[in-house]
One Martini backbone bead per residue (centre of mass of N, CA, C, O) as a GRO file, in nm:
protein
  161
    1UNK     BB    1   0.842  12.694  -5.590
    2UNK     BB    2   0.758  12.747  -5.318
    3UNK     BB    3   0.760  12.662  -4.947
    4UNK     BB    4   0.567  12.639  -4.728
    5UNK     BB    5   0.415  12.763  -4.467
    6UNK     BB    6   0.430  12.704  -4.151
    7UNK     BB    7   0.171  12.769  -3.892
    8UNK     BB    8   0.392  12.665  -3.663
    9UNK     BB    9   0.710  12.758  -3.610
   10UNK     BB   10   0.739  12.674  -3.308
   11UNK     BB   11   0.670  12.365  -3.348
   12UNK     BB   12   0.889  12.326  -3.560
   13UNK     BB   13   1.122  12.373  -3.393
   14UNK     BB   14   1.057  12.203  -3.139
   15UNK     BB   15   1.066  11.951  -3.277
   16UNK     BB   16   1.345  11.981  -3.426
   17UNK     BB   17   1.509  12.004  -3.147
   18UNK     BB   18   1.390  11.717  -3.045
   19UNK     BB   19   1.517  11.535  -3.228
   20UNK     BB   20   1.841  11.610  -3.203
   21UNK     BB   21   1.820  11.546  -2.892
   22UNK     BB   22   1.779  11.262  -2.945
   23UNK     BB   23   2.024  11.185  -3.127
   24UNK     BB   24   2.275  11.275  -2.932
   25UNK     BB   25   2.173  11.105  -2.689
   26UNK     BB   26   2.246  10.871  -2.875
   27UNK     BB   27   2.527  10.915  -2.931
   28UNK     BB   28   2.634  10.961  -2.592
   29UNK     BB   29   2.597  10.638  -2.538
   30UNK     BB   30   2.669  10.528  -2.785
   31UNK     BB   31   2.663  10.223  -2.999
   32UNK     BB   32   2.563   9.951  -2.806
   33UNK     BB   33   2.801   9.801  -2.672
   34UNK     BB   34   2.664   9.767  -2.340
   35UNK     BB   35   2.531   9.519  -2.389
   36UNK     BB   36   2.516   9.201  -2.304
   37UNK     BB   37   2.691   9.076  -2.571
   38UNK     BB   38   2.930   9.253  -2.499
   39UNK     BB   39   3.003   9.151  -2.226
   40UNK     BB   40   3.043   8.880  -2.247
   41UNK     BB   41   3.218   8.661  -2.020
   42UNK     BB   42   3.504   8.619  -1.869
   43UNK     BB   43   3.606   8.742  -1.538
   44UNK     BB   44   3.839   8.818  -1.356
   45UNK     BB   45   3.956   8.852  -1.055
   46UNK     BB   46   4.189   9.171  -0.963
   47UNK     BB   47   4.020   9.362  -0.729
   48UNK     BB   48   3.989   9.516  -0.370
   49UNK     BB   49   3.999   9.799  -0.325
   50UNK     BB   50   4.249   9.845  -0.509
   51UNK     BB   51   4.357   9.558  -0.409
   52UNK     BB   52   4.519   9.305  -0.469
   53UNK     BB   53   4.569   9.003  -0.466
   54UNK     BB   54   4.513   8.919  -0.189
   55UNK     BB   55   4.225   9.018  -0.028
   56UNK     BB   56   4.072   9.229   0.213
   57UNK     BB   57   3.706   9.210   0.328
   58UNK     BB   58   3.753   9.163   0.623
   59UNK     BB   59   3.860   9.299   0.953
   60UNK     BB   60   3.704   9.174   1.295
   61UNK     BB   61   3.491   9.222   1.531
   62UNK     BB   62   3.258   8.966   1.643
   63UNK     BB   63   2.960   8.948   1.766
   64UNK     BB   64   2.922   8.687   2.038
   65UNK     BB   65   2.691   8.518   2.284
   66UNK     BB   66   2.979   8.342   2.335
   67UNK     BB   67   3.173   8.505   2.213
   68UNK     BB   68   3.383   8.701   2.076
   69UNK     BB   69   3.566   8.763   1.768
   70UNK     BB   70   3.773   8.721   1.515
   71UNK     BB   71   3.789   8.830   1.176
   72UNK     BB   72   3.905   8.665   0.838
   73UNK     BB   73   3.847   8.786   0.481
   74UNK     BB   74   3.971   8.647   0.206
   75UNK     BB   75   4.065   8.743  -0.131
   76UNK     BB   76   4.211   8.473  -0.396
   77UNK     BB   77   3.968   8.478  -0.605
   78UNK     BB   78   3.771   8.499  -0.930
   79UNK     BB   79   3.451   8.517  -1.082
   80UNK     BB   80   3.271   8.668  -1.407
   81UNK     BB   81   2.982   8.533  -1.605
   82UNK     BB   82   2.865   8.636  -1.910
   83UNK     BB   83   2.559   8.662  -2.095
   84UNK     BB   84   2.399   8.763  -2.344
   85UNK     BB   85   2.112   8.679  -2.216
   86UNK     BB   86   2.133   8.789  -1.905
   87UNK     BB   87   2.352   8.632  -1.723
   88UNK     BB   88   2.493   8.494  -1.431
   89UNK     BB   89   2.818   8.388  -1.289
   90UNK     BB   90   2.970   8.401  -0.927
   91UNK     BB   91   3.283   8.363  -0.789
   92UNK     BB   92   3.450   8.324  -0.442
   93UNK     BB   93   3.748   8.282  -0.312
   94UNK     BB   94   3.798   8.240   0.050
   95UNK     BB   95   4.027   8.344   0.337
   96UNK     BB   96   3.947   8.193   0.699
   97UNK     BB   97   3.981   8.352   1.032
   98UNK     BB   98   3.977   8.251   1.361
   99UNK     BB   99   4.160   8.353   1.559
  100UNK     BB  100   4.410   8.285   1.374
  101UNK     BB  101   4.269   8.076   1.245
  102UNK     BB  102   4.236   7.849   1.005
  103UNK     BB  103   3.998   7.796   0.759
  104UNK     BB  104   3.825   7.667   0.542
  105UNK     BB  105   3.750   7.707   0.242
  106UNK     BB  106   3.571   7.899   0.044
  107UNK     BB  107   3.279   7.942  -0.206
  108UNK     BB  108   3.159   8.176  -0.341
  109UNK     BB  109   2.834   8.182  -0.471
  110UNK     BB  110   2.637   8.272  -0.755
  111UNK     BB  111   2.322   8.347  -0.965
  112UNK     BB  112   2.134   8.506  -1.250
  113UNK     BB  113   2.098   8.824  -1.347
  114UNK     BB  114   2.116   9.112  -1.577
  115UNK     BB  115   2.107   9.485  -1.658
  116UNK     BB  116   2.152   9.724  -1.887
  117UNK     BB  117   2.232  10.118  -1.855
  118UNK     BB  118   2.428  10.159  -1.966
  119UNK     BB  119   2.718  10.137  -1.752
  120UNK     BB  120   2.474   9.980  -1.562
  121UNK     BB  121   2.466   9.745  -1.338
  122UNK     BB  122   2.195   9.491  -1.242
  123UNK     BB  123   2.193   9.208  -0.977
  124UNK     BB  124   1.969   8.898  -0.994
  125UNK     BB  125   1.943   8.646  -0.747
  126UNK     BB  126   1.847   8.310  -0.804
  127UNK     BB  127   2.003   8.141  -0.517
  128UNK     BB  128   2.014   8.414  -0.319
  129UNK     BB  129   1.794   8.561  -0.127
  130UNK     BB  130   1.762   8.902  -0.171
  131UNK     BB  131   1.992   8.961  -0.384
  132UNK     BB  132   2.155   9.236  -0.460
  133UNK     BB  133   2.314   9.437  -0.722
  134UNK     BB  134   2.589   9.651  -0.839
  135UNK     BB  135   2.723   9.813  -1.136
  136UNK     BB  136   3.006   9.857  -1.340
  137UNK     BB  137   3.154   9.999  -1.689
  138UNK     BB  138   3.544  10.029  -1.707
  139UNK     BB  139   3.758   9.968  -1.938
  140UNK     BB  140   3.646   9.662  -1.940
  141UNK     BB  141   3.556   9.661  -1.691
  142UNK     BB  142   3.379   9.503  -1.373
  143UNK     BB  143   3.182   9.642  -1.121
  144UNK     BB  144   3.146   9.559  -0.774
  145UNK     BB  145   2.910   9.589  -0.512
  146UNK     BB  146   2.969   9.426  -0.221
  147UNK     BB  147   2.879   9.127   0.054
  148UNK     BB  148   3.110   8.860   0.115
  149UNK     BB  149   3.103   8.811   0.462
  150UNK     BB  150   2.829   8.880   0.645
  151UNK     BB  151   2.902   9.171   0.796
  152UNK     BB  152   2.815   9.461   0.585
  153UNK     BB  153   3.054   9.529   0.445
  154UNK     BB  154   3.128   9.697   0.146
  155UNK     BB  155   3.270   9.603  -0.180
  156UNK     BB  156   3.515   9.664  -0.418
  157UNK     BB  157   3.510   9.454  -0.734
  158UNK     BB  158   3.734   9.357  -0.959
  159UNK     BB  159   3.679   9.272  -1.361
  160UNK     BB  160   3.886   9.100  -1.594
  161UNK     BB  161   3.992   8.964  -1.895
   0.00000   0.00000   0.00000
């Protein structure tokens, strides 16, 4: 016995088309490797704009009502560490000098939340009022950019298991 012709044909194409580009879309996408608990974990910071630590992400004059001075603020270490369940915790030990003088370590320290879309991190801080930031996941590495030195530019921290 025949099959049945469908009333209208380009109808079922146009669906069976749209199926399979959304089946290939969704596999071009990954396996779901990139959720929240795949990437749980402890993350060292490993580089600063493609700079071994300690790195330099700050080095410059900060103009100051009481007069000018030169800053430098230096990553010498860092940590960040993804949970299961889409939260962060973010540290960086920074070495700061002003006018060539050595001032106390600093650890700059962040947390909050975070969500995955595809390579893509966004992450929403719990603790510094109105921070965010962005990141991305290349080759098993967690990349983020900010500024952690509170004078404008920022950088590229990368963080490796």
């Amino acid at each position: 016995m025949p099959l049945p012709r469908p009333r209208h044909p380009r109808a079922l194409v146009t669906a069976v088309a749209l199926a399979l580009a959304t089946l290939l879309g969704a596999a071009a996408c990954g396996d779901g490797s990139t959720g929240p608990g795949s990437l749980a974990g402890r993350y060292a910071l490993a580089q600063v704009e493609g700079a071994a630590l300690p790195a330099p992400i700050f080095d410059g004059t900060v103009p100051d009502p009481n007069g000018d001075f030169h800053l430098r603020v230096t990553a010498t270490t860092g940590w960040l560490e993804l949970t299961a369940d889409g939260r962060y915790d973010h540290g960086v030990d920074l070495a700061v000098t002003i006018d060539d003088q050595p001032q106390p370590p600093v650890r700059w320290r962040d947390h909050g939340v975070y969500t995955v879309a595809g390579d893509s991190l966004a992450f929403d801080s719990e603790y510094i009022e109105n921070v965010a930031f962005r990141g991305s996941i290349e080759a098993g590495r967690v990349h983020v950019v900010q500024d952690l030195s509170n004078e404008g530019p920022t950088a590229r921290y990368t963080f490796a298991r």
